[in-house]
CSV table of C-alpha atoms and ligand atoms in Angstrom, one decimal:
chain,number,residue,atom,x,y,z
A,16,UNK,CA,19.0,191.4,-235.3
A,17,UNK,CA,15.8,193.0,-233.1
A,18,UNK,CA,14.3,195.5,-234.2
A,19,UNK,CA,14.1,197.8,-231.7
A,20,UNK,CA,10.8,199.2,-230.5
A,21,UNK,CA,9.6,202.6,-228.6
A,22,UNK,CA,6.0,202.1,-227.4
A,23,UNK,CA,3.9,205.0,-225.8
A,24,UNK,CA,1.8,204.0,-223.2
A,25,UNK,CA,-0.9,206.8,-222.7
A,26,UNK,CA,-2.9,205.3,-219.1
A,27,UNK,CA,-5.6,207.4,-218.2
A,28,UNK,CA,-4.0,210.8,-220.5
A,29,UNK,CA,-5.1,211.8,-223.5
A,30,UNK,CA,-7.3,213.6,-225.4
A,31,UNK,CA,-8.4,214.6,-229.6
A,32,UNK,CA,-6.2,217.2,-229.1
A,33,UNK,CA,-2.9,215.2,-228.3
A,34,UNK,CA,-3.9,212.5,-231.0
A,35,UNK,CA,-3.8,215.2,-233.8
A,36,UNK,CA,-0.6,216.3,-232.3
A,37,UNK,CA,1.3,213.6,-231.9
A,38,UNK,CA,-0.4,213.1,-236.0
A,39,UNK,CA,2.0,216.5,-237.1
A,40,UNK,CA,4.8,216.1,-234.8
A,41,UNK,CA,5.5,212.8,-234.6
A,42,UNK,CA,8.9,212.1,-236.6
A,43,UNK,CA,8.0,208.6,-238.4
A,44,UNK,CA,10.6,206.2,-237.4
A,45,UNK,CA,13.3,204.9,-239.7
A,46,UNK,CA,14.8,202.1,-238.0
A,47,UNK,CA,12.3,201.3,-235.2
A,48,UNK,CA,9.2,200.4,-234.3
A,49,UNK,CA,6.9,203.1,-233.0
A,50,UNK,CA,3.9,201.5,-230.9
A,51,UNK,CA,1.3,203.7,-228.8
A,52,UNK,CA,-1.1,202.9,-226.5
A,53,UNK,CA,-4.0,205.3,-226.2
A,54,UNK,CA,-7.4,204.9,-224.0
A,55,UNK,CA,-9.9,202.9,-225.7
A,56,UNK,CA,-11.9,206.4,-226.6
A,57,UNK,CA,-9.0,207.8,-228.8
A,58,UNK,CA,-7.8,204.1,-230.4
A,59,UNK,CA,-10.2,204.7,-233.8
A,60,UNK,CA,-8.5,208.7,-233.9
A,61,UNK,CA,-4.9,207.8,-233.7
A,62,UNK,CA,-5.7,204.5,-236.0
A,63,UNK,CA,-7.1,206.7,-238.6
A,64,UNK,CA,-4.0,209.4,-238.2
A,65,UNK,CA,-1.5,207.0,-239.0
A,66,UNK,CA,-2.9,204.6,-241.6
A,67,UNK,CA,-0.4,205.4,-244.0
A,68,UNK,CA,2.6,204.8,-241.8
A,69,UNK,CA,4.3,202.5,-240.1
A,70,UNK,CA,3.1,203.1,-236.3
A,71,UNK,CA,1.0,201.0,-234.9
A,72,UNK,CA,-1.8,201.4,-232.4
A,73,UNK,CA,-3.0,199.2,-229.3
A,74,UNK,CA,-5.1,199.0,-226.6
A,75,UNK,CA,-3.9,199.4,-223.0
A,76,UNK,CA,-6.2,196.3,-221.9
A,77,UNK,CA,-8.9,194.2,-223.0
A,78,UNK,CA,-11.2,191.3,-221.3
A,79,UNK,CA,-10.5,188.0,-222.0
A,80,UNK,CA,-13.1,187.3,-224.2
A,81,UNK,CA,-14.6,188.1,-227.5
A,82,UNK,CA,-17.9,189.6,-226.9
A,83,UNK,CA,-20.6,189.2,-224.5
A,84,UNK,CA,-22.5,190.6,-221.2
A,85,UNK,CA,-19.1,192.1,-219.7
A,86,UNK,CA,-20.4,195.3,-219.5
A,87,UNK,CA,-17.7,198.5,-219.5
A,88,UNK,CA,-15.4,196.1,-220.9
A,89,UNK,CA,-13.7,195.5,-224.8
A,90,UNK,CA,-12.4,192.7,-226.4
A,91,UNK,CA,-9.2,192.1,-228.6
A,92,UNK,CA,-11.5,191.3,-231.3
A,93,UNK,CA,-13.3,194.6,-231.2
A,94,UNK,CA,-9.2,196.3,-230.9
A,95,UNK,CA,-8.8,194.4,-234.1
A,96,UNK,CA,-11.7,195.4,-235.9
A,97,UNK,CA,-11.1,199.2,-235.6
A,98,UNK,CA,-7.6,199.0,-236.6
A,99,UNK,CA,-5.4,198.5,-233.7
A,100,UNK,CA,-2.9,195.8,-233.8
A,101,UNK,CA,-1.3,195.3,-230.6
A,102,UNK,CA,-2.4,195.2,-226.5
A,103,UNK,CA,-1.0,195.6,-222.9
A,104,UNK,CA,-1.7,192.8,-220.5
A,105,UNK,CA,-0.7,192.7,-217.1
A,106,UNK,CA,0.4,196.2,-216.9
A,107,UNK,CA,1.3,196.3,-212.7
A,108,UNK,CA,-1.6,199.3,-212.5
A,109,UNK,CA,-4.0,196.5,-214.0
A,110,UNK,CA,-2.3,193.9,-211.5
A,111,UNK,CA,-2.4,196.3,-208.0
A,112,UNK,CA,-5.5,198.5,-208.4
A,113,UNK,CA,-7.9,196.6,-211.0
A,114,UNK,CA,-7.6,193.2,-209.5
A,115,UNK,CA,-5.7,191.3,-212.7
A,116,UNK,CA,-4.5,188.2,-211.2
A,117,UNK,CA,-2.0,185.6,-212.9
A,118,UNK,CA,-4.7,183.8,-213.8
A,119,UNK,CA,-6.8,186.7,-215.4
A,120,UNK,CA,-3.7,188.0,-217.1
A,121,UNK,CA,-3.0,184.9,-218.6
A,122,UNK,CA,-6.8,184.5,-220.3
A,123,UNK,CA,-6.4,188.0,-221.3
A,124,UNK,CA,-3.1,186.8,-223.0
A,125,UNK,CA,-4.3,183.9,-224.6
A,126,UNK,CA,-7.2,186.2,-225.8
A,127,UNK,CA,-5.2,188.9,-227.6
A,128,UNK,CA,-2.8,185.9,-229.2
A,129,UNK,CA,-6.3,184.7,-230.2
A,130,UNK,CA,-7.6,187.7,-231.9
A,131,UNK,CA,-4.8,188.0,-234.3
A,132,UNK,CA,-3.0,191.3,-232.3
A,133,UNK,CA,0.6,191.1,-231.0
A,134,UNK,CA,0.1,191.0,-226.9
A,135,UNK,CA,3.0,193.1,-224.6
A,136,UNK,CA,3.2,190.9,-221.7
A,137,UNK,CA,4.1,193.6,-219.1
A,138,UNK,CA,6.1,191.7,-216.1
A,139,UNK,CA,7.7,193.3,-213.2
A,140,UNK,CA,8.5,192.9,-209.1
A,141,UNK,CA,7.8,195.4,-206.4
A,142,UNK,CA,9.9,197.2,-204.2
A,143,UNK,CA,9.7,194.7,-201.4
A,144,UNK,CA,10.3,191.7,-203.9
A,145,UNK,CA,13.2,193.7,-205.0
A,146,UNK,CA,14.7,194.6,-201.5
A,147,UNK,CA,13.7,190.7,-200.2
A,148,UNK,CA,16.2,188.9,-202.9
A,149,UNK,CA,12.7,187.8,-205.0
A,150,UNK,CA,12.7,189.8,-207.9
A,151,UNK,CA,13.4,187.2,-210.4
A,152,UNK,CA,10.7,184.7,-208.9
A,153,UNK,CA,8.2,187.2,-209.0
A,154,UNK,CA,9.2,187.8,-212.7
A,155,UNK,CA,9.3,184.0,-213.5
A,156,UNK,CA,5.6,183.5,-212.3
A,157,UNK,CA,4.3,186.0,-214.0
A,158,UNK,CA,5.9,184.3,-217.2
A,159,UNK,CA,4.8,181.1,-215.8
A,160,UNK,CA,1.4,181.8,-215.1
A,161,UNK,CA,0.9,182.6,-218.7
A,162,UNK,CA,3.1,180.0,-220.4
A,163,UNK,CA,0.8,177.2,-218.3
A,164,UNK,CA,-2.6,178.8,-219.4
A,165,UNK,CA,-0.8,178.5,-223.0
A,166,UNK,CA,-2.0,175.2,-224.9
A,167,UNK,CA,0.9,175.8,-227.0
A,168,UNK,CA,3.5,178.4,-225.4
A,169,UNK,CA,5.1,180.4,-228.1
A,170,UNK,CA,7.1,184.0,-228.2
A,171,UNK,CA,6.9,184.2,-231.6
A,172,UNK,CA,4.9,187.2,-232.5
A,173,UNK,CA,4.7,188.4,-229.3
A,174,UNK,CA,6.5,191.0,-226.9
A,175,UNK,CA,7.9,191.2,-222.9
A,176,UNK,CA,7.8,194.4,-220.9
A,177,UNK,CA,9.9,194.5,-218.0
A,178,UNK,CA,8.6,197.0,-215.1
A,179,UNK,CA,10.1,196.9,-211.9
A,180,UNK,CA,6.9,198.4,-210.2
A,181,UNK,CA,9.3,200.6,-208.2
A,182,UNK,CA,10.4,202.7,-211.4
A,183,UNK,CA,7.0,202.9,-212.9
A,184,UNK,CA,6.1,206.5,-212.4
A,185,UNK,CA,8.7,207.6,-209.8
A,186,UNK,CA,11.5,208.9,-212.1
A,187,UNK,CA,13.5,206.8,-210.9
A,188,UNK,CA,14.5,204.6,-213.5
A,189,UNK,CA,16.2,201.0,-212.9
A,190,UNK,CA,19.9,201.3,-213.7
A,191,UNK,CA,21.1,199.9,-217.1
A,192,UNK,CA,22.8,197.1,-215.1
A,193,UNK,CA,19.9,196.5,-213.3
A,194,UNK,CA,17.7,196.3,-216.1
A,195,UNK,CA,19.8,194.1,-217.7
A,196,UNK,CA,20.5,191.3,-215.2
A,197,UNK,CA,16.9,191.2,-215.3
A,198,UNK,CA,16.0,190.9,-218.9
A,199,UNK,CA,18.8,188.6,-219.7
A,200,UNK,CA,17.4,186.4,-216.8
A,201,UNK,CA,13.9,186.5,-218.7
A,202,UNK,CA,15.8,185.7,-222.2
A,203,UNK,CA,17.4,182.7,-220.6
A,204,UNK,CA,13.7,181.4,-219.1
A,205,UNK,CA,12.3,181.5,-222.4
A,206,UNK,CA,15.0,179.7,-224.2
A,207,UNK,CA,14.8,176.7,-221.0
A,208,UNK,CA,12.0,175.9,-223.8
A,209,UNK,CA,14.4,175.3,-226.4
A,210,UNK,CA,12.0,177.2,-228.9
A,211,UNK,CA,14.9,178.8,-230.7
A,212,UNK,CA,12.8,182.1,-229.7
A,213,UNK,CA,15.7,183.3,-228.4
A,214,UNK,CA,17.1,185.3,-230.5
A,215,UNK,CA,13.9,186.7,-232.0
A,216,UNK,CA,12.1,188.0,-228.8
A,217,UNK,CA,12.0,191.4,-228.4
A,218,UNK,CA,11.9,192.5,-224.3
A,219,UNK,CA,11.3,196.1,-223.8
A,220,UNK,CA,12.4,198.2,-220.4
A,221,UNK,CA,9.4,200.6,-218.7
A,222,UNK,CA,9.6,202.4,-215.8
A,223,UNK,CA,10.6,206.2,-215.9
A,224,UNK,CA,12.5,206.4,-219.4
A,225,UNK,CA,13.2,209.6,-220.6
A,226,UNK,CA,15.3,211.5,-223.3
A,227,UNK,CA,18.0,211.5,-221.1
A,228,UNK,CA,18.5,208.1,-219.8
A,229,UNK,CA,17.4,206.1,-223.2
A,230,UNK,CA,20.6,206.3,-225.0
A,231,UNK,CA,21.9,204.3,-221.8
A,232,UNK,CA,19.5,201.5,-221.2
A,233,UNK,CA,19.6,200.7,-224.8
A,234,UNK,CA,22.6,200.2,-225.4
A,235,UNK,CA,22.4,196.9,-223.5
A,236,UNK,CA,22.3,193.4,-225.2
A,237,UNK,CA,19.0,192.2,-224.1
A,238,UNK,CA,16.5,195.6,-223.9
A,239,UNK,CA,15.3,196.0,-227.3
A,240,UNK,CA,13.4,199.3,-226.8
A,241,UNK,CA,10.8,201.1,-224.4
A,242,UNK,CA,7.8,201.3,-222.7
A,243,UNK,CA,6.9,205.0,-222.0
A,244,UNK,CA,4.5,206.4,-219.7
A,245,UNK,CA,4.8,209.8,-218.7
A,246,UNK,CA,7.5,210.7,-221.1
A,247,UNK,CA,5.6,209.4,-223.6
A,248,UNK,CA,2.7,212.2,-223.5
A,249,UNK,CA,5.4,215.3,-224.5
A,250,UNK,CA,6.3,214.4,-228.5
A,251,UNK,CA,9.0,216.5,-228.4
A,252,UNK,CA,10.7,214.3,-225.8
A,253,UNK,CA,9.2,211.2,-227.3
A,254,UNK,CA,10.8,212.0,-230.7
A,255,UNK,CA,14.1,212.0,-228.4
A,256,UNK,CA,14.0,208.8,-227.1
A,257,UNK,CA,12.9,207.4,-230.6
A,258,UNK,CA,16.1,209.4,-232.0
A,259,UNK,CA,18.1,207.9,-229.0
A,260,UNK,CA,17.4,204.3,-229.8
A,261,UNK,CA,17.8,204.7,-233.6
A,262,UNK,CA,21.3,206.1,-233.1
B,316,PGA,P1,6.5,205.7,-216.7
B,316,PGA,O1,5.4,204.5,-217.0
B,316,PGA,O2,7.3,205.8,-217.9
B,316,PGA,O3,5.6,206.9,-216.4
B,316,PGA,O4,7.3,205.3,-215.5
B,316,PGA,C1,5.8,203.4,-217.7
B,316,PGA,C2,4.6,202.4,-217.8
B,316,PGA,O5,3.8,202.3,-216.8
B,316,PGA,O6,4.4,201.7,-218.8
């Protein structure tokens, strides 16, 4: 049995404020994982909020090394030493507007992995992929770019995202059956490796969950909980989708 996650993913949002927030409001899961991704700046705030629970806190991206003349940047290590325990790589904003390659995605991978923290591969097509029959081989070389970089590929301890880039942000969400097809297709590419991962690999759905249409998409066999962007900013309706997966 899974054990089914809700992850908030912050982006470029945020502030002190919403960190002591969500620190009152948040209802502390029973049954689930509750992941959030903050900016860099407020990772130490929100780390410090919930030491005593069972959230855990991660970075939205980091560069593929440990420490050095990469100036702006932070490293997986650095995420560890403050507290955090998880991070995003190859979110599709990362990927279309900040230049993340296959290639660059895969080092950050291997970098997180490295550092000890749990790394959310976040894989998804675009609209055209979709609409041109290629949704599944955009998917699969994602996956592949990372599993080749991989001295030693391995799900265990680690976590999928799959974000059709078409419902990231657009409220429109990608049906349940959709979702699905999709995320029972990337179950079967990581078993082809005969791991016996399988079974334990958690895959999480992102793009334009909400309270309303959680209770839906979770309910399928192979989406083990969420990703949440803009949703993910309002606890009230965050709380709701938590309350909708547990139930
Ligand atoms: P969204 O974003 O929920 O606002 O669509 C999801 C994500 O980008 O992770």
């Amino acid at each position: 049995m899974r054990k089914p996650v809700v992850a908030a993913n912050w982006k470029m949002n945020g502030s002190l404020e919403l960190c002591e927030h969500f620190s009152c409001e948040l209802v502390r899961p029973e049954a689930s994982d509750v992941w959030i991704f903050p900016t860099a700046l407020h990772l130490r705030s929100l780390v410090d909020s919930f030491r005593e629970s069972d959230i855990a806190i991660g970075a939205q991206n980091v560069w593929c090394e440990p420490e050095g003349a990469f100036t702006g940047e932070i490293s997986a290590r650095m995420v560890k030493n403050l507290g955090g325990q998880l991070a995003l790589v190859g979110h599709s904003e990362r990927r279309a507007m900040f230049g993340d390659s296959d290639t660059v995605v895969a080092r950050k991978f291997k970098s997180i992995a490295d550092a000890g923290l749990m790394p959310v591969l976040c894989v998804g097509e675009t609209l055209e992929e979709r609409e041109s029959d290629s949704a599944f081989e955009a998917v699969q070389r994602q996956l592949n770019a990372v599993e080749e970089a991989w001295d030693c590929p391995d799900y265990s301890h680690k976590v999928i995202a799959y974000e059709p880039v078409w419902a990231i942000g657009t409220g429109k969400a990608a049906t349940a059956e959709i979702a699905q097809e999709m995320q029972g297709l990337i179950r079967d590419h990581v078993d082809r490796r005969d791991s016996g991962e399988r079974e334990e690999l958690r895959i999480l759905y992102g793009g334009s969950v909400k309270a309303s249409n959680a209770a839906e998409l979770i309910v399928q066999n192979d989406i083990d909980g969420f990703l949440v962007g803009g949703a993910s900013l309002d606890v009230d309706e965050f709380n709701e989708i938590c309350e909708a997966v547990k139930s």
